[in-house]
Structure formats: C-alpha cells, structure tokens
PDB file of C-alpha atoms in Angstrom:
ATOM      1  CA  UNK A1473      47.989 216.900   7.031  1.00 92.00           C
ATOM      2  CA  UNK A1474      49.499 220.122   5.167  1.00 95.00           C
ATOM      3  CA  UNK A1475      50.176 221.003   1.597  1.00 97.00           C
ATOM      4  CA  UNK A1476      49.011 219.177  -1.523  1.00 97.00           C
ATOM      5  CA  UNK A1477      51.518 217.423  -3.586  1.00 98.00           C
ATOM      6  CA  UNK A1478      52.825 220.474  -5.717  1.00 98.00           C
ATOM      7  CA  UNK A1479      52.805 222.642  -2.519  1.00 98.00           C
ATOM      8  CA  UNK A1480      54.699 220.009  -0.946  1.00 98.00           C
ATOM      9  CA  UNK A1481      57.154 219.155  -3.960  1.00 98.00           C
ATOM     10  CA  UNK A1482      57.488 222.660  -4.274  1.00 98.00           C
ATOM     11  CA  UNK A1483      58.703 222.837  -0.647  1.00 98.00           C
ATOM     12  CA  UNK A1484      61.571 220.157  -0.887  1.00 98.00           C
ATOM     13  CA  UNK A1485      62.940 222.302  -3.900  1.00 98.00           C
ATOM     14  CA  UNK A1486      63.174 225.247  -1.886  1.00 98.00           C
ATOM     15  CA  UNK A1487      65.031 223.553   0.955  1.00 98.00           C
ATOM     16  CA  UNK A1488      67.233 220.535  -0.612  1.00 98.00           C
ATOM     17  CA  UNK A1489      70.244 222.757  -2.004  1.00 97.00           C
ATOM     18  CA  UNK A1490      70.059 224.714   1.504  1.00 98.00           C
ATOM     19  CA  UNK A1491      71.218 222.033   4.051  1.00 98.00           C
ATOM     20  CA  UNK A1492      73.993 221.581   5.942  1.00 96.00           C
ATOM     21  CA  UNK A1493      76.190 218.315   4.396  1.00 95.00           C
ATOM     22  CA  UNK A1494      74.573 214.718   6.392  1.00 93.00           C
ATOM     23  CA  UNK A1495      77.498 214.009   8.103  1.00 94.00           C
ATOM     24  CA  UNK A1496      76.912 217.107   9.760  1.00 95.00           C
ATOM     25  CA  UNK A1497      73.219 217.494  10.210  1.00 95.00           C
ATOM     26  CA  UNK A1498      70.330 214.935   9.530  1.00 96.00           C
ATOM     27  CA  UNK A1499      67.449 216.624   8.222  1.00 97.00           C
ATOM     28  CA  UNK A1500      64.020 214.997   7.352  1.00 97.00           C
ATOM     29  CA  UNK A1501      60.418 216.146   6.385  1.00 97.00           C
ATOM     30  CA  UNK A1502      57.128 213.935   7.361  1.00 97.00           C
ATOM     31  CA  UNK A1503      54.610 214.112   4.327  1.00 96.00           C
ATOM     32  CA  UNK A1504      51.382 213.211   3.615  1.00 96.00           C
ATOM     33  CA  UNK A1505      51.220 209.486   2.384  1.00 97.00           C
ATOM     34  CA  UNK A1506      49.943 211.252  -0.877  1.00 97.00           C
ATOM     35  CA  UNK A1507      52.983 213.361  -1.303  1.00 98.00           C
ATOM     36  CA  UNK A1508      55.581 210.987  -0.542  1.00 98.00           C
ATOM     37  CA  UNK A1509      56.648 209.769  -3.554  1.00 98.00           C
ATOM     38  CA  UNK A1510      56.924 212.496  -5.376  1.00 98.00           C
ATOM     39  CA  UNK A1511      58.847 214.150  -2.410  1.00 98.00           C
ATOM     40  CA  UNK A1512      61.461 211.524  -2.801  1.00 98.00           C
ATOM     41  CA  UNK A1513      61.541 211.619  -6.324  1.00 98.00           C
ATOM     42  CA  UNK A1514      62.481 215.562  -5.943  1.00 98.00           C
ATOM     43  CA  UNK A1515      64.457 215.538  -2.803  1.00 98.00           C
ATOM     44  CA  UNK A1516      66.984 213.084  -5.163  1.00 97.00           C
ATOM     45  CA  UNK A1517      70.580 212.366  -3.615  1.00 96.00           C
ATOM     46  CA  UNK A1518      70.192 215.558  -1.772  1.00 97.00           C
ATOM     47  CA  UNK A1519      71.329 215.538   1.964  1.00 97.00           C
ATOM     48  CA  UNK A1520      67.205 215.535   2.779  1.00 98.00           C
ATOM     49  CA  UNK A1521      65.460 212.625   4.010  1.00 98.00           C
ATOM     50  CA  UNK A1522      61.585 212.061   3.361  1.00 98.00           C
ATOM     51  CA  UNK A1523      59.652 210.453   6.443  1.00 98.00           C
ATOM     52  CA  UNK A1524      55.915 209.497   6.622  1.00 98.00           C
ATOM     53  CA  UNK A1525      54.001 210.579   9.286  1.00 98.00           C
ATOM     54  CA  UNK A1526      52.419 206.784   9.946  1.00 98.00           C
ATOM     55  CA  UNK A1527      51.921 203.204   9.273  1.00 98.00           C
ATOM     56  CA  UNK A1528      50.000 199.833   9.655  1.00 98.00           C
ATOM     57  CA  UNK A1529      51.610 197.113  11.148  1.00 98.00           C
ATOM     58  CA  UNK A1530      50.914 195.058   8.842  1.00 98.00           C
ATOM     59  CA  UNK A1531      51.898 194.928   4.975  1.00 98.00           C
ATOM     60  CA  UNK A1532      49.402 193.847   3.431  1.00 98.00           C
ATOM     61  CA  UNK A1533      45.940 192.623   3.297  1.00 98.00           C
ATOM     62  CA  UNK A1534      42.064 193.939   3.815  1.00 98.00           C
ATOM     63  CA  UNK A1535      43.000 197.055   6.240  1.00 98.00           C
ATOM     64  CA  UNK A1536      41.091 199.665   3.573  1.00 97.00           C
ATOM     65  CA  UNK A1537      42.720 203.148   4.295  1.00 96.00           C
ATOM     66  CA  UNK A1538      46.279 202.318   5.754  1.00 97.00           C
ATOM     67  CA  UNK A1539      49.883 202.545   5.061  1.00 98.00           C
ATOM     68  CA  UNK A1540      51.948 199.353   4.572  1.00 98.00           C
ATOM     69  CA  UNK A1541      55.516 199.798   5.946  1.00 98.00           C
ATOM     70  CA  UNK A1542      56.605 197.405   3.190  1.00 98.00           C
ATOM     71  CA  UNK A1543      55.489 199.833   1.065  1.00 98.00           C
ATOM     72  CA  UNK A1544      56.947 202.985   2.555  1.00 98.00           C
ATOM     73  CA  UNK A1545      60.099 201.205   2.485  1.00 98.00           C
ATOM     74  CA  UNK A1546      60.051 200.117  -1.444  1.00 98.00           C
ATOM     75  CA  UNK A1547      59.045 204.087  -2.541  1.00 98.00           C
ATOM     76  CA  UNK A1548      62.489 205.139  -0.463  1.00 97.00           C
ATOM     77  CA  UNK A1549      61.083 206.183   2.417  1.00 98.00           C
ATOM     78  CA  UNK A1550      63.385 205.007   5.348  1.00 96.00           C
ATOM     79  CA  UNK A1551      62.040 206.733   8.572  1.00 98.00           C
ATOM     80  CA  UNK A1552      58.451 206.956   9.843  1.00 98.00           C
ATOM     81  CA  UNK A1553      56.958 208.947  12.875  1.00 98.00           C
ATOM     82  CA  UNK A1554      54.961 206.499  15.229  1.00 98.00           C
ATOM     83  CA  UNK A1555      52.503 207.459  18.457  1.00 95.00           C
ATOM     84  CA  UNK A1556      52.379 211.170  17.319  1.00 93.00           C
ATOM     85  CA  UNK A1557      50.052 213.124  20.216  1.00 89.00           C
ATOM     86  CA  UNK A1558      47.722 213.953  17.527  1.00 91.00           C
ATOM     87  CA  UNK A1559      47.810 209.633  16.416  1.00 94.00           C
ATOM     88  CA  UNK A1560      46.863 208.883  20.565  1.00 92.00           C
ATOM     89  CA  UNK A1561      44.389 211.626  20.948  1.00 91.00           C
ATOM     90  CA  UNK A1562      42.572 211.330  17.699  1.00 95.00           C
ATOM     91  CA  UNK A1563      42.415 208.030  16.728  1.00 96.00           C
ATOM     92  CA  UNK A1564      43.030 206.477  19.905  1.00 96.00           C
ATOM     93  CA  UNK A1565      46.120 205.196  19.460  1.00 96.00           C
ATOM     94  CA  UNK A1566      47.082 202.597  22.386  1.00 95.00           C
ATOM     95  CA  UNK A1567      50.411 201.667  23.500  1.00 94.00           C
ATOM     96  CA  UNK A1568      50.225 198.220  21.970  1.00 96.00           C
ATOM     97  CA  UNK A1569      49.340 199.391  18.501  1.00 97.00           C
ATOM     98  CA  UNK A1570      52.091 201.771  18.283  1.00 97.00           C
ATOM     99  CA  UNK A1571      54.279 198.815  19.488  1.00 98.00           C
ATOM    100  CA  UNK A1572      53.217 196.732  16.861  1.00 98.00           C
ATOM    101  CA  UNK A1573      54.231 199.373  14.279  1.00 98.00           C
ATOM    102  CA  UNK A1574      57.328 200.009  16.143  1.00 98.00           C
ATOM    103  CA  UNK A1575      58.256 196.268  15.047  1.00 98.00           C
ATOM    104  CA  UNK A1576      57.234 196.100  12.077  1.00 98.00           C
ATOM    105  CA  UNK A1577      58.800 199.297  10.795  1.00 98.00           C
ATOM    106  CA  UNK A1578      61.885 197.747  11.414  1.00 98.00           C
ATOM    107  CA  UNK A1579      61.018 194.410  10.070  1.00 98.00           C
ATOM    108  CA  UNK A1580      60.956 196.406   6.969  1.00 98.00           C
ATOM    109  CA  UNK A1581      63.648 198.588   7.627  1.00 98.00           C
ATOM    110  CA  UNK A1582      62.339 201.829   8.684  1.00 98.00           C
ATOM    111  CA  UNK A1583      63.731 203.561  11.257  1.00 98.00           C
ATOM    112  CA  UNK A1584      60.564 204.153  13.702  1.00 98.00           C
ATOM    113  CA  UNK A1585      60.653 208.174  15.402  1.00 98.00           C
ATOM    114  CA  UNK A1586      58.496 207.115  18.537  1.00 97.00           C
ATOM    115  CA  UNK A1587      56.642 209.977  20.172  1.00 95.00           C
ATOM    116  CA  UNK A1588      56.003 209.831  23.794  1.00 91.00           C
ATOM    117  CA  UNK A1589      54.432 212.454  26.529  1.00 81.00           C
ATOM    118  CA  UNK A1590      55.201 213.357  30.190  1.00 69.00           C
ATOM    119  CA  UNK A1591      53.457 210.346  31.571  1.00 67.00           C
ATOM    120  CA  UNK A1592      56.202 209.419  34.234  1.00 63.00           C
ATOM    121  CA  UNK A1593      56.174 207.007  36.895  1.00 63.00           C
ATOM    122  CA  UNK A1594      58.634 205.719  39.289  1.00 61.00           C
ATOM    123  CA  UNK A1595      60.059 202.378  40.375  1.00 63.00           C
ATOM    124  CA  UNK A1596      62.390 201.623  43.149  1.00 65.00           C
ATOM    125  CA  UNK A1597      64.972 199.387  43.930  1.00 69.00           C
ATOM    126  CA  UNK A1598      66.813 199.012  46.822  1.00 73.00           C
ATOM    127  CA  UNK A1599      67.427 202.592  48.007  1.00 68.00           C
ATOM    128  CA  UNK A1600      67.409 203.584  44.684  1.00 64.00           C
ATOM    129  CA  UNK A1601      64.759 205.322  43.006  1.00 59.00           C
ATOM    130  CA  UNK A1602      64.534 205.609  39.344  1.00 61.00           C
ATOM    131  CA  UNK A1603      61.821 207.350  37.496  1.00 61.00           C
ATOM    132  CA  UNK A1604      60.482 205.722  34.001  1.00 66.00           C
ATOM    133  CA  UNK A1605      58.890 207.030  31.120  1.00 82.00           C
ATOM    134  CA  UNK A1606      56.028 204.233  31.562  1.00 82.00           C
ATOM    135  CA  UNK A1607      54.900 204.446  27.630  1.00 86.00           C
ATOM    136  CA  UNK A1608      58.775 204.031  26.519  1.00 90.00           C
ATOM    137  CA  UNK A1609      58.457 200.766  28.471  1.00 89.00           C
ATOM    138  CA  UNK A1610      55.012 199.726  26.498  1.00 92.00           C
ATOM    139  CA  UNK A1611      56.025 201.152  22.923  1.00 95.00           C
ATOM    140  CA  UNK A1612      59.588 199.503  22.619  1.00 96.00           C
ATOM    141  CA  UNK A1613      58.465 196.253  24.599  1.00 96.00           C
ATOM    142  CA  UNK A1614      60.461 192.711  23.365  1.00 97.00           C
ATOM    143  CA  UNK A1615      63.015 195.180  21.307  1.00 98.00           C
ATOM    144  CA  UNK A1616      66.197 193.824  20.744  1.00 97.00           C
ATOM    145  CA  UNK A1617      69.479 195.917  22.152  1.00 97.00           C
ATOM    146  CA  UNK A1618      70.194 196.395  17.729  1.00 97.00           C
ATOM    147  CA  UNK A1619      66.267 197.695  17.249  1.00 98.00           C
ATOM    148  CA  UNK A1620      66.032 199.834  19.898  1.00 98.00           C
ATOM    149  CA  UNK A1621      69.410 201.057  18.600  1.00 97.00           C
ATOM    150  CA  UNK A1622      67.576 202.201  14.987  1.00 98.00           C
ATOM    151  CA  UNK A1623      64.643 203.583  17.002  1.00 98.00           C
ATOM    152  CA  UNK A1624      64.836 207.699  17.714  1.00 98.00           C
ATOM    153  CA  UNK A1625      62.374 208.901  20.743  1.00 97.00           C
ATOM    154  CA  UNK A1626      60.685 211.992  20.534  1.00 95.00           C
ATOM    155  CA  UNK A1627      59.431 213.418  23.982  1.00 92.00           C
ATOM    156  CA  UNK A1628      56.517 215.812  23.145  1.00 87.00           C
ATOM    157  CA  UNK A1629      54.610 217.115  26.589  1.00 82.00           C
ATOM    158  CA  UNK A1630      50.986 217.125  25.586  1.00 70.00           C
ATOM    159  CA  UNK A1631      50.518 220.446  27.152  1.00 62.00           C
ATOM    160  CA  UNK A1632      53.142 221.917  24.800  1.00 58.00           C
ATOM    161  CA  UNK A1633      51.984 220.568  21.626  1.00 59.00           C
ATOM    162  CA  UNK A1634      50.514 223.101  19.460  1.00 57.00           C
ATOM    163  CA  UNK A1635      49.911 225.718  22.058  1.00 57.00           C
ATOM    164  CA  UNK A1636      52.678 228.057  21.852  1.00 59.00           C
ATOM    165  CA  UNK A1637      54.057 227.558  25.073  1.00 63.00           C
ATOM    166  CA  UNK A1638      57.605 225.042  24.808  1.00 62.00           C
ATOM    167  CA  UNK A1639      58.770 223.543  27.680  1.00 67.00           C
ATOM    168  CA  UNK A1640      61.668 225.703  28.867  1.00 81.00           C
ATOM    169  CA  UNK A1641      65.101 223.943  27.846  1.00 89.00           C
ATOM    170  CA  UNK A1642      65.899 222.567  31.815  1.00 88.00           C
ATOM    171  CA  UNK A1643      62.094 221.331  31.294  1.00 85.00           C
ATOM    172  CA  UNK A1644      62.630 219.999  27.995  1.00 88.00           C
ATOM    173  CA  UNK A1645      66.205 218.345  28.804  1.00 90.00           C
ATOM    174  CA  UNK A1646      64.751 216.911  31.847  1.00 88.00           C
ATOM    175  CA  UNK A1647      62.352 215.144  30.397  1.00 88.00           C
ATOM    176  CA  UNK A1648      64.507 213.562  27.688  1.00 92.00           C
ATOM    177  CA  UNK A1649      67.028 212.417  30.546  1.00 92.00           C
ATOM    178  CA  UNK A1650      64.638 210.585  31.972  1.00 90.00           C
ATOM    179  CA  UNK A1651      63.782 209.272  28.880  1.00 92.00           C
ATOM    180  CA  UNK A1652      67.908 208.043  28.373  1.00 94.00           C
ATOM    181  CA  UNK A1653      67.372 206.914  31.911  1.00 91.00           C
ATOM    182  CA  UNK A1654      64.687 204.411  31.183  1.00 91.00           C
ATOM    183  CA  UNK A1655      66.080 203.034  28.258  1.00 95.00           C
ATOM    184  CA  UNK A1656      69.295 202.056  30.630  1.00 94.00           C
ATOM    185  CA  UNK A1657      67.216 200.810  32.597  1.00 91.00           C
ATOM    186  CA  UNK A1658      66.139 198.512  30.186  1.00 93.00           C
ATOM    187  CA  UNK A1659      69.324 198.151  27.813  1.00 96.00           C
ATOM    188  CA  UNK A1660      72.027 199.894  29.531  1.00 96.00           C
ATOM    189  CA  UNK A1661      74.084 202.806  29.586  1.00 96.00           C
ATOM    190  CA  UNK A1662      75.911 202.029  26.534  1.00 96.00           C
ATOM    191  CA  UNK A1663      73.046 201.442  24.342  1.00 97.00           C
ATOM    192  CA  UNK A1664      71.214 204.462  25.888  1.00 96.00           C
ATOM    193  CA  UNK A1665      74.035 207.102  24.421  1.00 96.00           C
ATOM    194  CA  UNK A1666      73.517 205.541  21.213  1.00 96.00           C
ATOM    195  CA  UNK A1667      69.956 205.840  21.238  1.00 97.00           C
ATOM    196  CA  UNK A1668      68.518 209.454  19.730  1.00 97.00           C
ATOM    197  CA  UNK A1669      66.599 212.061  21.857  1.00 97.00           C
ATOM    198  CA  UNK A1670      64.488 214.481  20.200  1.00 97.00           C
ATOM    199  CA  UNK A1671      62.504 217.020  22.207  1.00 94.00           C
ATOM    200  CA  UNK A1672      59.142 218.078  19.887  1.00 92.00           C
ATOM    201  CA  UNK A1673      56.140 221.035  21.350  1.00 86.00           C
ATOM    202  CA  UNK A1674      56.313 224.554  20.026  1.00 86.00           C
ATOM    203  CA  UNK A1675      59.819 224.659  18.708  1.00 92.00           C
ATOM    204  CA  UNK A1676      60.216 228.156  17.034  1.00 92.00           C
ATOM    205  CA  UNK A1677      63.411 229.977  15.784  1.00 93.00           C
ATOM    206  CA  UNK A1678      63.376 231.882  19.018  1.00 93.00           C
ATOM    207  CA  UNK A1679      64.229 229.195  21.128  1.00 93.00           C
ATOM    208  CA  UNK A1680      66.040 226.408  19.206  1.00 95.00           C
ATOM    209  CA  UNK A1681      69.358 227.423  20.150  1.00 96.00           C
ATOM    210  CA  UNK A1682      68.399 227.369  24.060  1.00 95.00           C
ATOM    211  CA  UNK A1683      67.262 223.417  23.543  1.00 95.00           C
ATOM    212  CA  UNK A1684      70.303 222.418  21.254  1.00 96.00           C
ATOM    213  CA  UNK A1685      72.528 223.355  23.933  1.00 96.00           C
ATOM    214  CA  UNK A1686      71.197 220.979  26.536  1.00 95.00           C
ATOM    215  CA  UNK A1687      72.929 217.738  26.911  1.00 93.00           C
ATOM    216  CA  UNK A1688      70.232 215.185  26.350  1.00 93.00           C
ATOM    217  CA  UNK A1689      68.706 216.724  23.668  1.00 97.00           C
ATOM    218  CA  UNK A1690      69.814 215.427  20.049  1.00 97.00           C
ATOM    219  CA  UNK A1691      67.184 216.896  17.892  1.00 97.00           C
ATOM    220  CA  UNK A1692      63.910 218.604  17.423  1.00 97.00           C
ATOM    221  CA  UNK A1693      60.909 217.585  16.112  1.00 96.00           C
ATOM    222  CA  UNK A1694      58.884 220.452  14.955  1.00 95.00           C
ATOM    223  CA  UNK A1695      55.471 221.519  13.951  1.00 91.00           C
ATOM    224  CA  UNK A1696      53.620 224.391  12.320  1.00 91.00           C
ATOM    225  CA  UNK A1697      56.811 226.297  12.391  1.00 93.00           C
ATOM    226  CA  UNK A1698      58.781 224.048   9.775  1.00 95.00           C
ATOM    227  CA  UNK A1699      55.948 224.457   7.352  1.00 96.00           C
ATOM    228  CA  UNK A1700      57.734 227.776   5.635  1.00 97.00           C
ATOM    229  CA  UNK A1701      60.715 226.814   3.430  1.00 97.00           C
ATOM    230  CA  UNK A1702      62.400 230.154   5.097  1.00 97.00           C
ATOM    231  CA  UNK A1703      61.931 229.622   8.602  1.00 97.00           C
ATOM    232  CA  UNK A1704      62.553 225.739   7.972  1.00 97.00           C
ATOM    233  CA  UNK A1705      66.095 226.512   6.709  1.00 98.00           C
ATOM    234  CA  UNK A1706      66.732 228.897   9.338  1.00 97.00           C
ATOM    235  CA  UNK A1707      65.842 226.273  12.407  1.00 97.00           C
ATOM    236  CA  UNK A1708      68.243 223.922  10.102  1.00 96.00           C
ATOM    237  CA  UNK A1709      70.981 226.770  10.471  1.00 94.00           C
ATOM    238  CA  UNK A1710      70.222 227.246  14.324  1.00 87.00           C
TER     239      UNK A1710
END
C-alpha cells in the first residue's frame, strides 16, 4: 500500500524504457488496486508487466471491498500475488482461502505468485525421508499438472520479511529446493523444473547477485527496496 496513482504512474515512466528485452528478463510491479489501471495504461507494450497485489475468489457478487479476478484480468492485468506474509498475518489469511484464489486466478487467467514461509515438515517413505513445504501442499491442493505449471512460488521466511536481515543465499536456496522438492513430490520432477522459484525477504542491491547465482532460485520478489525507480532498475540490471 505505497504511492498514489500519479506517484505510481509516475514510477512506471521512469522504469519502462530501462528494462532488459522479455525474452531476457521478466519484470513486473504489484500496485495498489487503485493504481492499476492507469499503470497498465502507461506501462503500454513496454517489456513491464503490471501485477495486483490480491484478489477475491470470487467475481462477482455482494463481497463490498474486494477485487474480482475477472476483473483484474479484463483491465490487462495478467499476474496477481496471493498469501503475501503481510495477507496471513493481517487479515488472517488461511490456507484454504488463498487456495481458493489460487483457482480462481487461473480460472480467469491470471497467473497466481503464491507466497509461502519456512513452515516445513517431513514425511517418510520407506527409508526415504523427504521434507515438504506443508502450506505448498494446502495452497496448490486439486491443481492440475498445466495450473500448477502457470503458478510461480515465492518462499518468503517470516523472520526475514521486512526486517533487514535476508536469509543468506545457501539459506535462501535451501529453502526454495525444498520447495521444487515438494512440488515433485506431488507432480514430478519434470513439472517441478518448469515450475518458478522466487526467493522474497530483504532483497537489497547488496545482495541480489549472491541469490541469483544459486541454482533453485529463479527470481526475487522484493519489498521496500523496489519502491525507488533508481534502485529498482539497478536490482533489474543485477
């Protein structure tokens, strides 16, 4: 919830002509529901993408105060951030909601960014022990191997969000291995490459580079330190 809709128009027109070609690098900004529209509208057939930061799950009817994903969809927006920290925490988010949005954002074509935390567990079988990301297995419940395929997972550790203090990268990759890991569990390896990884929880220009390098990390998903256009473009340019 930052920057009214010039300061946030005024944003995408610093950063649009600045990014590295799509094919290359996919770059997005979350907006306020306010500023979306005119985001897209400015943003144009630049290489940058225009997210929203939440949805309903349904879209339409007497739910005063929400987001439709039918909606999102029709004003251009095509990807939407779902179980953010703050969502859980505040609002009290549970794992069924968020898996309710998860399928309906792609009932209406959205592609769903799913946040999830450190909450690990572990399951055995045979002599083999895996460990599972227990609130991957609620959020992306009765998916089909093509959803989960349009679905990108964000792994956020709660104690990193906000505070300053990242995960170091071995942290940070571990964590989003065992993330792959529990999605093969569920769809196999093959579907797990194809499924994205971001890590998000204090990602700064000092230590983008360190993360990017890991394996099992395909993106970031930052915070307060993508709200400058110039430090933006430089985590783009990593």
């Amino acid at each position: 919830m930052n920057k009214d809709v010039q300061e946030a128009v005024s944003f995408v027109k610093q950063v649009k002509d600045e990014l590295p070609p799509a094919n290359q690098l996919e770059t997005a900004i979350a907006g306020p529901t306010l500023c979306l529209v005119p985001m897209v509208k400015e943003a144009g057939k630049s290489p940058l993408k225009i997210m929203a930061e939440n949805c309903y799950y349904k879209d339409e009817g007497a739910y005063t105060g929400e987001t439709s994903p039918y909606a999102l969809y029709q004003a251009g927006i095509h990807h939407v951030i779902l179980g953010h920290s703050e969502r859980r925490t505040y609002f009290n988010e549970s794992d069924d909601m968020i898996n309710k949005k998860v399928k309906a954002a792609l009932k209406n074509g959205l592609c769903p960014i799913v946040c999830c935390d450190d909450t690990m567990g572990r399951r055995v079988t045979g002599k083999k022990v895996h460990w599972v990301v227990s609130r991957i297995l609620a959020d992306v419940h009765g998916l089909t191997d093509d959803e989960i395929c349009h679905v990108t997972i964000a792994y956020e550790p709660s104690w990193a969000i906000g505070t300053g203090e990242s995960a170091d990268p071995d942290q940070a990759a571990e964590g989003c291995y065992l993330i792959r890991q529990t999605i093969s569990d569920m769809y196999g390896d093959n579907v797990a490459n194809d499924v994205r990884i971001l890590y998000g929880g204090s990602v700064t220009t000092a230590n983008i580079n360190a993360l990017m390098e890991k394996q099992d990390i395909d993106g970031v998903l930052v915070g307060a330190a993508s709200l400058n256009p110039a430090t933006f473009l430089q985590l783009v340019h990593h």
